[in-house]
XYZ file of C-alpha atoms in Angstrom:
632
model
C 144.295 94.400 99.847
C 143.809 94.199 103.551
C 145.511 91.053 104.925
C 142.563 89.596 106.494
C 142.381 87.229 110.004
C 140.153 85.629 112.223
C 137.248 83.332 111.856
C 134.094 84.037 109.477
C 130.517 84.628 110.805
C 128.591 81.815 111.539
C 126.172 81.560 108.812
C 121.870 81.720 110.435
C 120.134 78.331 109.645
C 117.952 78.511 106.547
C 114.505 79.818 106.864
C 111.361 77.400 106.370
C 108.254 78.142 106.352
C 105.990 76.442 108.640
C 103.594 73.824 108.186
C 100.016 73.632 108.422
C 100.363 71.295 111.524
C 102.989 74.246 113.127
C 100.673 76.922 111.928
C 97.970 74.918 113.745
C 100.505 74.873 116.675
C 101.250 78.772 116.999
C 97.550 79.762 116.598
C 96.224 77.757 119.250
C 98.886 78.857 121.354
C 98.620 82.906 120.506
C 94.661 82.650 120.233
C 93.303 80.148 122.247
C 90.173 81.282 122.768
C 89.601 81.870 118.947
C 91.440 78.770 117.857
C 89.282 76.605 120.453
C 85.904 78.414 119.111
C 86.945 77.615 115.430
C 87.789 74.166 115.406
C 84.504 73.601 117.862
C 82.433 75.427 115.223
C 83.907 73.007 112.455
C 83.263 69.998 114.464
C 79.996 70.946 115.082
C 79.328 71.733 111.463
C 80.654 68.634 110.258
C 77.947 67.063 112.673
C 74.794 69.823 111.945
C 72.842 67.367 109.703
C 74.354 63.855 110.769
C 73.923 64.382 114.692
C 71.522 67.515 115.181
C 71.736 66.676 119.014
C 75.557 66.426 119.508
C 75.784 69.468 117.144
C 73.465 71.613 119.552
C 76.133 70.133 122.423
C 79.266 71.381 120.551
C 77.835 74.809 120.190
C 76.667 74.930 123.832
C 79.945 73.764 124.969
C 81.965 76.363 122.590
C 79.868 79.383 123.604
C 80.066 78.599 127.490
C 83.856 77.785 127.499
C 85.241 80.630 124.807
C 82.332 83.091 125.738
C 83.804 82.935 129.793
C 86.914 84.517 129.287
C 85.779 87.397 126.917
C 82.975 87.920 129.576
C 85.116 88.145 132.040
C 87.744 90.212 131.003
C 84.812 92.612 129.717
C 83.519 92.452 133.341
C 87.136 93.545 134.741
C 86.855 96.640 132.041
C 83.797 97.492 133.456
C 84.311 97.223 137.144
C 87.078 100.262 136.319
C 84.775 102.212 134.497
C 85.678 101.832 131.327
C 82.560 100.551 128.938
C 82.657 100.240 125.003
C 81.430 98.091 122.607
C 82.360 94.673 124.150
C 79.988 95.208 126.490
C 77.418 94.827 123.416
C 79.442 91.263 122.705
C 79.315 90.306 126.485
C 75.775 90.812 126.433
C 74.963 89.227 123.232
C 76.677 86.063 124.189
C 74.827 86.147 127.582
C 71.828 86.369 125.817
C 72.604 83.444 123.662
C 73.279 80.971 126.039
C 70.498 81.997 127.862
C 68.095 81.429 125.041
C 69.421 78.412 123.757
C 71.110 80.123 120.401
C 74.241 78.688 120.949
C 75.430 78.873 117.265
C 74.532 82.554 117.621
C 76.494 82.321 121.237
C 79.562 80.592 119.657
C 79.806 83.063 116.446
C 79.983 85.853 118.437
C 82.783 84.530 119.976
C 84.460 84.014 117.187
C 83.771 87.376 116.150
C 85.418 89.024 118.903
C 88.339 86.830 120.102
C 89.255 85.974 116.081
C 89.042 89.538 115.303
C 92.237 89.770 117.329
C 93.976 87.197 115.166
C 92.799 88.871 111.930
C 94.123 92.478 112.999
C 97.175 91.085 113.786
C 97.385 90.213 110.456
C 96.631 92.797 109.283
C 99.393 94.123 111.075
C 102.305 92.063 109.819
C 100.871 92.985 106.339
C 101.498 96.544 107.497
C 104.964 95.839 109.010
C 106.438 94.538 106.068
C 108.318 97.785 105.726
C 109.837 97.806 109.510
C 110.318 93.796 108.673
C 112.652 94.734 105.813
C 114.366 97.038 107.917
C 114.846 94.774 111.046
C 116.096 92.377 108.006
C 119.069 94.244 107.041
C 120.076 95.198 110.603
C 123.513 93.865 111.541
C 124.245 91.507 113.916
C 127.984 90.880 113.780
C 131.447 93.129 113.222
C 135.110 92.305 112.639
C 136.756 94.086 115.113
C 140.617 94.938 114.175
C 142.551 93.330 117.772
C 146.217 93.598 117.368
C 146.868 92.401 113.954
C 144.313 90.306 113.647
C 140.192 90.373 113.553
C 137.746 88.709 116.042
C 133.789 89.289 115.487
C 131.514 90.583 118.042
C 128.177 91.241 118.344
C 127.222 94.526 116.633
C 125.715 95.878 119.924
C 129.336 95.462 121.593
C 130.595 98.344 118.450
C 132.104 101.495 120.624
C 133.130 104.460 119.381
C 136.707 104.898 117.703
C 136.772 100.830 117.349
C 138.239 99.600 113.641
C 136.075 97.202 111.794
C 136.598 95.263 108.737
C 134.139 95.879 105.856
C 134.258 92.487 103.911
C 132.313 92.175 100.386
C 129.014 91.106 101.550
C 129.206 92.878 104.490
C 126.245 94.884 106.390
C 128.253 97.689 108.174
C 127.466 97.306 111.569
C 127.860 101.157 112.723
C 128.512 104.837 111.013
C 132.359 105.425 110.677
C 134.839 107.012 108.455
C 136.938 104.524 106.150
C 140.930 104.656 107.146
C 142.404 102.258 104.851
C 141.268 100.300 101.745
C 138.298 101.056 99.322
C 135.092 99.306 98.434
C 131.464 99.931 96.607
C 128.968 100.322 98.805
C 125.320 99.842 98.331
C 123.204 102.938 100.470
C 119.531 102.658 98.774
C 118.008 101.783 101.912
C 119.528 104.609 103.788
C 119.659 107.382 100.706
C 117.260 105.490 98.098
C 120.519 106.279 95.819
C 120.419 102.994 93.543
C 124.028 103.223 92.255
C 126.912 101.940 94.719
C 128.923 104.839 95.820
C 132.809 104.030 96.081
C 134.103 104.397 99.278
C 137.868 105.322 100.328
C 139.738 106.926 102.743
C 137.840 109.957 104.625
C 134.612 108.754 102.852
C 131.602 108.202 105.502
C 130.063 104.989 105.285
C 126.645 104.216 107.725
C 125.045 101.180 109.435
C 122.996 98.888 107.694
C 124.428 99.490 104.021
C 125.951 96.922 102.168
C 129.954 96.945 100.735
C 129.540 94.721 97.738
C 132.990 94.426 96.940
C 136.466 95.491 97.785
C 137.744 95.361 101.592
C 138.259 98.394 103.743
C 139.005 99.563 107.568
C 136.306 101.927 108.892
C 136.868 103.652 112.447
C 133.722 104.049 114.199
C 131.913 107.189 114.953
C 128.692 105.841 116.561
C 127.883 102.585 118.191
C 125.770 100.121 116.658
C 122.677 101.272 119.088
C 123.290 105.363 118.278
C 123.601 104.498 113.929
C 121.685 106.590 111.929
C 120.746 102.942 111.061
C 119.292 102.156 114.021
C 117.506 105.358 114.574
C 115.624 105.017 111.939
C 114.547 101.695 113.208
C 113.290 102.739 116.823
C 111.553 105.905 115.197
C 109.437 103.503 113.078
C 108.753 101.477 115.744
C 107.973 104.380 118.085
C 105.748 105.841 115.332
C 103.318 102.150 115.136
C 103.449 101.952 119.120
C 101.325 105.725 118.985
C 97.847 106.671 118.006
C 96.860 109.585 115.497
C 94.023 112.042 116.782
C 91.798 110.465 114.443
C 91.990 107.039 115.909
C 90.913 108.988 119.487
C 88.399 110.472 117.117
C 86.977 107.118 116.272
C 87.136 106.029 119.989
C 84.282 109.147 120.691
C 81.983 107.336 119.307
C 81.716 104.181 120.727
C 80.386 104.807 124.090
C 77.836 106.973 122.300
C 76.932 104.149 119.948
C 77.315 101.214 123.062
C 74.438 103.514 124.550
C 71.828 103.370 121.338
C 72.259 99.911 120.617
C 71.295 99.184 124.427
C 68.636 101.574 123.600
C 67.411 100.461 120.451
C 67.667 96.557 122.080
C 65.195 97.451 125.110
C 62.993 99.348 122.669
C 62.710 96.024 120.462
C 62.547 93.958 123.675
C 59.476 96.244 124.940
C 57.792 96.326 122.190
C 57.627 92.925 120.677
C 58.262 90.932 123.100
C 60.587 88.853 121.678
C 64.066 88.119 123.208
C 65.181 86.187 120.169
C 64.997 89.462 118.157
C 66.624 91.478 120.571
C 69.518 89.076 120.776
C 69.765 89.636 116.867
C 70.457 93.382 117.396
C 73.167 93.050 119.589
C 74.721 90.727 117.015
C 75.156 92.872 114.740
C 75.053 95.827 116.730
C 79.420 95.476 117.338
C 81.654 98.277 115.425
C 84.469 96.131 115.170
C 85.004 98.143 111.539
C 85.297 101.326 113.922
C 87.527 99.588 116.451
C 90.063 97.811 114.109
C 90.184 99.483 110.636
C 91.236 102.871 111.683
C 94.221 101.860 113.303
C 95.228 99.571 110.684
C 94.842 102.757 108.088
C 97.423 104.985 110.152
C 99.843 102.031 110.875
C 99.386 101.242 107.039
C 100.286 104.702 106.480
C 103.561 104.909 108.340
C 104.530 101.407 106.987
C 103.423 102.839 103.157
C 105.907 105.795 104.474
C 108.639 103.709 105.650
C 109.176 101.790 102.495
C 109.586 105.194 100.418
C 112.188 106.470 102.751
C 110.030 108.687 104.781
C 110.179 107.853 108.324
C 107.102 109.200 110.451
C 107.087 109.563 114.158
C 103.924 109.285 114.738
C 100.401 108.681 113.302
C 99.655 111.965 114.224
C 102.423 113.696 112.055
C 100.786 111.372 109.042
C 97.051 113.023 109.985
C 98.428 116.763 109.671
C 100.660 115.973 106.756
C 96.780 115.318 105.015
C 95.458 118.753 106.350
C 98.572 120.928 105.443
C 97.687 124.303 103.680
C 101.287 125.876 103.919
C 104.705 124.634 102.954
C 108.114 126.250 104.060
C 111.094 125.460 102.660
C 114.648 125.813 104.149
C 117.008 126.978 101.132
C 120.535 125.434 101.531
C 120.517 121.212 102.120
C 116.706 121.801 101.425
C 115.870 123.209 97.916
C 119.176 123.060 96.792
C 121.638 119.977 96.893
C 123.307 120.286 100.121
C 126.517 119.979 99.353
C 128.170 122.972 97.660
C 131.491 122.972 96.567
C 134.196 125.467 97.420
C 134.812 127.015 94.204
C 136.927 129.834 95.204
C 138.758 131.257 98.132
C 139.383 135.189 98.032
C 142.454 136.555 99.485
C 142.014 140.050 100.895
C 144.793 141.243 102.820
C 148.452 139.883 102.023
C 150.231 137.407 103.416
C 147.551 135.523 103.438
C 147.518 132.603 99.862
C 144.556 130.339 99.236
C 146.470 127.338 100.805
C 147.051 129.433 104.140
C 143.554 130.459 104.305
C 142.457 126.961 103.618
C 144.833 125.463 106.298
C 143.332 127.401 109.140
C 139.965 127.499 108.235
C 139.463 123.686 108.082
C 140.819 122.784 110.957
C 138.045 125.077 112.226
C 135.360 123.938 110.202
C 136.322 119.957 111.414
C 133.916 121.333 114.286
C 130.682 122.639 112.654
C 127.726 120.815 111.720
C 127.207 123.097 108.667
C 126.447 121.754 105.173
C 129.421 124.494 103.804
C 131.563 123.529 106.481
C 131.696 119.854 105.274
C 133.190 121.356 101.585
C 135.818 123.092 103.442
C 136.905 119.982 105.375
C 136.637 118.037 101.976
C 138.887 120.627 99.963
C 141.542 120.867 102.665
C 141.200 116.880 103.186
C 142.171 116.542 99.273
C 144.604 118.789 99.453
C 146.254 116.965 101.918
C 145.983 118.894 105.011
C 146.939 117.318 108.983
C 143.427 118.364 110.264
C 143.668 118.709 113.907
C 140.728 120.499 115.091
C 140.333 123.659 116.476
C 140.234 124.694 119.797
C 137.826 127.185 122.187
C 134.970 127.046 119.017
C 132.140 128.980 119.527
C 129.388 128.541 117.020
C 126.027 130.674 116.261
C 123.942 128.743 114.181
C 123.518 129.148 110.728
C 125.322 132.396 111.493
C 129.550 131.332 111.834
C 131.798 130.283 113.828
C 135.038 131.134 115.825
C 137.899 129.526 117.110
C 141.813 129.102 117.349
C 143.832 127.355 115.328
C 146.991 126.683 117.301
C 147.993 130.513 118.493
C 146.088 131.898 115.328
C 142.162 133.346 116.137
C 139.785 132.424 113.040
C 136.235 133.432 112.540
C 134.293 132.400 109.176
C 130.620 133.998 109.079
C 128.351 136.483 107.681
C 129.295 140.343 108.506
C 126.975 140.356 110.859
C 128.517 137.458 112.489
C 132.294 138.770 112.542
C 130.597 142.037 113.902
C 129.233 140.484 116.901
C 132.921 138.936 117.495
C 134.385 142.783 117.826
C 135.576 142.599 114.273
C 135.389 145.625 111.740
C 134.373 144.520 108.221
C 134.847 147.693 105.732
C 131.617 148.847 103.113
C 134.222 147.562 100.543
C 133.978 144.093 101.673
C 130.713 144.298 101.931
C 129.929 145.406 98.008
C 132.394 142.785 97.034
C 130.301 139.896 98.946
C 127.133 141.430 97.399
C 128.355 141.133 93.588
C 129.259 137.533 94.187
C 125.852 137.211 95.932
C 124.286 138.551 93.216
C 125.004 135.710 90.863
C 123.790 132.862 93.146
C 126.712 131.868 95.114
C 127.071 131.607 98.972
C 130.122 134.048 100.333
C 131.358 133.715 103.670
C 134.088 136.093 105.102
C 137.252 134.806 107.251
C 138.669 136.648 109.520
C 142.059 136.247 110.467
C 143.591 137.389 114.194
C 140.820 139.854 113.955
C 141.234 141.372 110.568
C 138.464 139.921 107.700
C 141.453 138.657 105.301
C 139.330 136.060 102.501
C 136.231 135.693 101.253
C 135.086 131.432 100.352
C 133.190 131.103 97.476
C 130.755 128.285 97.684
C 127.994 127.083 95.056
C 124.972 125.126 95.641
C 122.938 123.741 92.587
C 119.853 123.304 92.996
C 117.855 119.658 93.466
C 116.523 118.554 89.839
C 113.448 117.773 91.234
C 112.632 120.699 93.673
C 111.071 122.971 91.148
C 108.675 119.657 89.931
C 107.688 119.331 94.002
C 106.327 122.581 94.023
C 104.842 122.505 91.131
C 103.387 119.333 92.394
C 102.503 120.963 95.533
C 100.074 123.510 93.809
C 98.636 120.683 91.535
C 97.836 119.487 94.723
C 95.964 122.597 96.187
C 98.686 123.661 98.191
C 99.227 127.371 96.819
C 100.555 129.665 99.696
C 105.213 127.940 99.222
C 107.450 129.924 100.964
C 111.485 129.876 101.520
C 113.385 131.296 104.807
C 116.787 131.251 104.700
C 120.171 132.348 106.248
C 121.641 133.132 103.394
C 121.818 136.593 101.746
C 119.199 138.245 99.885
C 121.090 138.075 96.584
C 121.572 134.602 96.665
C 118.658 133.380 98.008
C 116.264 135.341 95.142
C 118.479 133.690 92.633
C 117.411 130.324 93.770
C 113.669 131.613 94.745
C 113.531 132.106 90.774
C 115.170 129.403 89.765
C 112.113 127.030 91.594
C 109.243 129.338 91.362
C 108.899 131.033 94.766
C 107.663 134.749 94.929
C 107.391 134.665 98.931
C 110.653 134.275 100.727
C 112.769 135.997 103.198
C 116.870 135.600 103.900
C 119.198 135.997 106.214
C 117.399 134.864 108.941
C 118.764 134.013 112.099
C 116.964 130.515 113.959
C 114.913 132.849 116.362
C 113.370 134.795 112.820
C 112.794 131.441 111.087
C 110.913 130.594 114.393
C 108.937 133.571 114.148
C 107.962 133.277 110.870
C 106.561 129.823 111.447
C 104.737 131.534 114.626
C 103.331 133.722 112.897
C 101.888 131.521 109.669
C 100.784 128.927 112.365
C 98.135 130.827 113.455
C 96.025 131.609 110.112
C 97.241 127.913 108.311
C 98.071 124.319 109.143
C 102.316 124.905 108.606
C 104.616 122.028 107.181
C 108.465 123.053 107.778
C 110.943 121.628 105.994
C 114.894 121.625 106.749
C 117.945 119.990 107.302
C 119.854 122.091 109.586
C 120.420 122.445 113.562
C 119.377 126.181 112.618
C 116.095 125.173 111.588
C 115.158 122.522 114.847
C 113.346 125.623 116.538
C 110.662 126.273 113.120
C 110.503 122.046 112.328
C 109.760 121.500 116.570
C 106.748 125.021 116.061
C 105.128 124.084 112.693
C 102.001 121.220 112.732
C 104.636 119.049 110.357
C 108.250 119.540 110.504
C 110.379 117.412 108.056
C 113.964 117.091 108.200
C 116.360 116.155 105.324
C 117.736 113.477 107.296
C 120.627 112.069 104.691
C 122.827 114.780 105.823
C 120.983 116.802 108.600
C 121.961 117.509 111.631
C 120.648 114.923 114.644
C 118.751 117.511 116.429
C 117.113 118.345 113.102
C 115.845 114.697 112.543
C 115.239 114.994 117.262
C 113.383 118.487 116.314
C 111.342 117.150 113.273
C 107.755 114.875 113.479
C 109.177 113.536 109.978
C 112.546 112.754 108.288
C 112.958 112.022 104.753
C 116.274 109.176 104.418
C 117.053 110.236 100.934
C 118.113 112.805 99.086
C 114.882 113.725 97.555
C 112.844 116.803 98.245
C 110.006 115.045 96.347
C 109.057 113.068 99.167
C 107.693 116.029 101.074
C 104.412 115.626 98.421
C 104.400 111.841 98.889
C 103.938 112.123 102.900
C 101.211 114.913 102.036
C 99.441 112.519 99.764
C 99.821 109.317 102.141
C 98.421 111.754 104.856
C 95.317 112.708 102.765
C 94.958 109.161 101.750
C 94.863 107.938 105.298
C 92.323 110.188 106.322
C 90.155 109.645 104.015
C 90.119 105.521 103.980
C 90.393 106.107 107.918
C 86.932 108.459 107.538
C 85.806 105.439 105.286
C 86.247 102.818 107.717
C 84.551 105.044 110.606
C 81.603 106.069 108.585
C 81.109 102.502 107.229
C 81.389 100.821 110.675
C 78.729 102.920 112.180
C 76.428 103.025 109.129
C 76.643 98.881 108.071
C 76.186 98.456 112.308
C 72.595 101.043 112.266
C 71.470 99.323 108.472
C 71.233 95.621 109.976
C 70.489 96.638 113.594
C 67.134 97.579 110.958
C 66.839 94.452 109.663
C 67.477 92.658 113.482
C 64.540 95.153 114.615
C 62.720 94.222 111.558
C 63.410 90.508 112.571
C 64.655 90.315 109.155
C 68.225 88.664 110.378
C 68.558 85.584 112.168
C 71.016 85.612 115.560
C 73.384 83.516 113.617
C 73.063 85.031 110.106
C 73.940 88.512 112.072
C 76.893 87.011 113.557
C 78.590 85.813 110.202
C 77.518 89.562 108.258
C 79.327 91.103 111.466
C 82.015 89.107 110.349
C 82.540 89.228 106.804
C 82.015 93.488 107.322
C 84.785 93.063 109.740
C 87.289 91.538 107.046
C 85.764 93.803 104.347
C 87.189 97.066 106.394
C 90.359 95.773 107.577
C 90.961 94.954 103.927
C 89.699 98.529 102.891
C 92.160 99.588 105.901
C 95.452 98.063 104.174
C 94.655 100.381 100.781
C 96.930 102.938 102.384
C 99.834 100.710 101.672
């Protein structure tokens, strides 16, 4: 038990919810204009059939004061050049006062300053997802001064700092634990729903939860560089950008500003009736094309977000929908990601397991490579003093080299210890190949030049990879491939195992690059890894994913996607949110412009009332903003 001092977090007040008096409060002070209009179309209301006169007034009065600032800000737009559909509004509440319709006048008002207010909710409906996330973000840490603990703001966390994990605790920044244990919850970071126990060497990452047991965790990351927090800013990034399609939707309304104008001075000319015309620019405004797309790709990334799948941007979620090839990444990607060392090979005497081991983890402290975190592990449980290496030079995917105190290690493919002036015999080479040849993953170590082991690793593969591709054809998705580093032997045993007849292996980055190249330019490409050497294919293809719960960072940097959890099946999900968004995105577009021409008909027809149009406009506005937030 850690011997614990220093004060306890303040606890935050309680949260209440507001009343209808503070609700009252906040909306006339975020929407004034719309909050002003609404209560002045009440009052009036209230005094319609009582005081016909006054009521008259109250409109007036509402559609000169709220219709003034929309005007005017319209006018602003204008005067740079840039015209759109509130032009049509600007006009319509013009023409309203100057008629004399000033119910018309003050509905349209409402329409366009309170269809603000109702897009922004639907965007907290949408946000729930980034909500929960800002939720569980920490805000304080028990720093380790001395002997005793003081807490600090997470934000102040720097790197190599000891913090206390106390039950209850949200970790406030990635770190390995040094002393103690504990049973930590990760399902909003891995979607894992049992608590993993945590002791010394374990990892343990920002914005999990210990729920019980007290431990010391050194800091590898501040608060503000967390995997944690990452995932934070790249949801936020991903709602502050626009998908193609909501540019798409953006075409059309100058064309559209242009035939309602059109269609008004036709109605205007020919029937000589200003009331009527008014009635067509009512109803004339796309606010369905305006707000509802938008809402369906922020919808989507939110819908994204709560499954573990954090997009960048709308515009990843729009491609995911139009993908017609997948590639797969073998190791960390199809299979687990974490092999086990299951045998080391000794070659050339003196050389034991243990001495093998006790130079080639030092080495392997260095690498970012899913097999070099087994060898680390097996040497850490063996006991080792891992001081890492020094002079490390690493080729991707390919090995690495370094010294380990006077001693000069290399661990690699042949091809790898070749290119480091190394000779490795046709014997070694046959006896890689029949371990190969049952599935496992052999890499050779050289030692002071001479190839003296083999290490033996074994990588199951994911339960539910062969069901995602499976999934994938159900889906329409037919042309699955795998590219991988790994040796031919090994990887066919797995391309079997899940049902892919296309793949290629040992494949340096620049190959997997090329590969991607060349499918790119006959298919939409989705690339999924986990790996620094597959950032150059994820960064090329129209999607790349990254495994993100163990990746590399300049996988999840290089990737427009990054799956949190340790589930391959998620690469369908974001393929099926995509196609969902684009289609309830095409719904909203489609039904904005159509339900706008149908009663700009009936307005020609004068079969709708200035008024009447205004409250249709609005009720079509709610009805596609609601359509909108089916994505989630």
């Amino acid at each position: 038990m850690i011997d614990v001092l220093g004060r306890s977090p303040v606890a935050p007040p309680p949260r209440t919810r507001p009343t209808g008096i503070t609700r009252l409060a906040i909306g006339f002070q975020r929407y004034p204009v719309a909050a002003f209009t609404l209560v002045g179309l009440i009052v009036g209301a209230l005094f319609y059939y009582l005081a016909p006169r006054l009521a008259h007034n109250i409109f007036a009065i509402v559609a000169v004061a709220g219709g003034v600032p929309l005007i005017w800000i319209n006018l602003k737009e204008m005067l740079k050049g840039r015209f759109n559909v509130d032009t049509i509004a600007s006009l319509a509440i013009i023409g309203a006062v100057g008629l004399g319709q000033f119910l018309a006048g003050a509905l349209v008002v409402l329409m366009q300053s309170g269809g603000q207010a109702i897009e922004d909710y639907g965007l907290r409906r949408a946000n729930r997802s980034l909500d929960n996330l800002l939720r569980r973000a920490p805000s304080v840490a028990h720093l380790r001064e001395g002997s005793s603990f003081v807490d600090i703001a997470a934000a102040e966390i720097k790197v190599g700092d000891v913090i206390l994990i106390r039950p209850g605790d949200i970790i406030a920044a990635d770190g390995i634990v040094i002393e103690g244990t504990g049973n930590v919850d990760e399902a909003a970071m891995t979607g894992e729903p049992v608590p993993l126990a945590k002791s010394t060497g374990d990892r343990v990452y920002s914005g999990t939860i210990n729920l019980n047991g007290n431990f010391l965790a050194k800091t590898t990351s501040t608060a503000a560089e967390s995997k944690y927090e990452l995932i934070v800013r790249m949801v936020q990034r991903a709602q502050g950008e626009r998908a193609p399609i909501n540019r798409l939707a953006n075409q059309y309304t100058p064309a559209f500003t242009a035939v309602t104008l059109l269609v008004t001075g036709a109605v205007l000319l020919f029937t000589h009736d200003p009331v009527r015309g008014l009635s067509v620019l009512v109803v004339a405004t796309p606010c369905p094309l305006i707000i509802a797309t938008p809402l369906a790709v922020l919808s989507a990334v939110n819908k994204a977000a709560s499954m573990n799948i954090i997009v960048k941007s709308g515009a990843a979620v729009e491609q995911a929908g139009s993908v017609t090839t997948v590639v797969f990444d073998k190791t960390g990607t199809l299979t687990s990601g974490q092999p086990v060392l299951t045998d080391i090979c000794g070659l050339v005497d003196p050389h034991t397991a243990d001495s093998i081991l006790s130079l080639c983890a030092p080495l392997e402290l260095l690498s970012a490579h899913v097999l070099a975190e087994s060898v680390v592990r097996e040497g850490r449980r063996r006991g080792y003093s891992l001081e890492p290496a020094s002079d490390v030079v690493e080729v991707p995917g390919q090995g690495l080299a370094g010294s380990v105190g006077t001693t000069r290690v290399a661990i690699g493919s042949a091809g790898f210890l070749r290119s480091q002036d190394i000779v490795v015999s046709q014997t070694v080479v046959e006896n890689r190949s029949v371990l190969a040849s049952s599935g496992k993953t052999v890499a050779l170590v050289a030692i002071s030049g001479v190839v003296s082991a083999m290490l033996v690793f074994e990588d199951r593969l994911r339960p539910e990879a062969r069901a995602t591709l499976n999934r994938l054809r159900a889906m329409g998705i037919n042309k699955i491939i795998m590219l991988t580093g790994d040796s031919p032997e090994t990887a066919g045993v797995i391309a079997q195992q899940v049902g892919i007849d296309d793949f290629s292996a040992r494949l340096v980055p620049e190959q997997k690059l090329e590969k991607v190249q060349d499918l790119s330019a006959t298919s939409t490409v989705m690339m999924v890894g986990d790996g620094i050497n597959d950032a150059p294919a994820l960064a090329t293809a129209a999607v790349g994913i990254a495994l993100g719960g163990h990746g590399a960072g300049i996988a999840t940097d290089a990737a427009d996607i990054v799956i949190t959890v340790e589930n391959v099946e998620r690469v369908a999900d974001i393929i099926t949110i995509g196609r969902r968004m684009v289609t309830v995105a095409k719904q909203g577009i489609l039904f904005g412009i159509g339900a706008s021409i149908f009663l700009m008909m009936l307005a020609s027809a004068g079969k709708i009332a200035p008024a009447t149009g205004a409250v249709l406009q609005e009720l079509l506005d709610l009805a596609t903003i609601l359509n909108a937030l089916r994505v989630r």
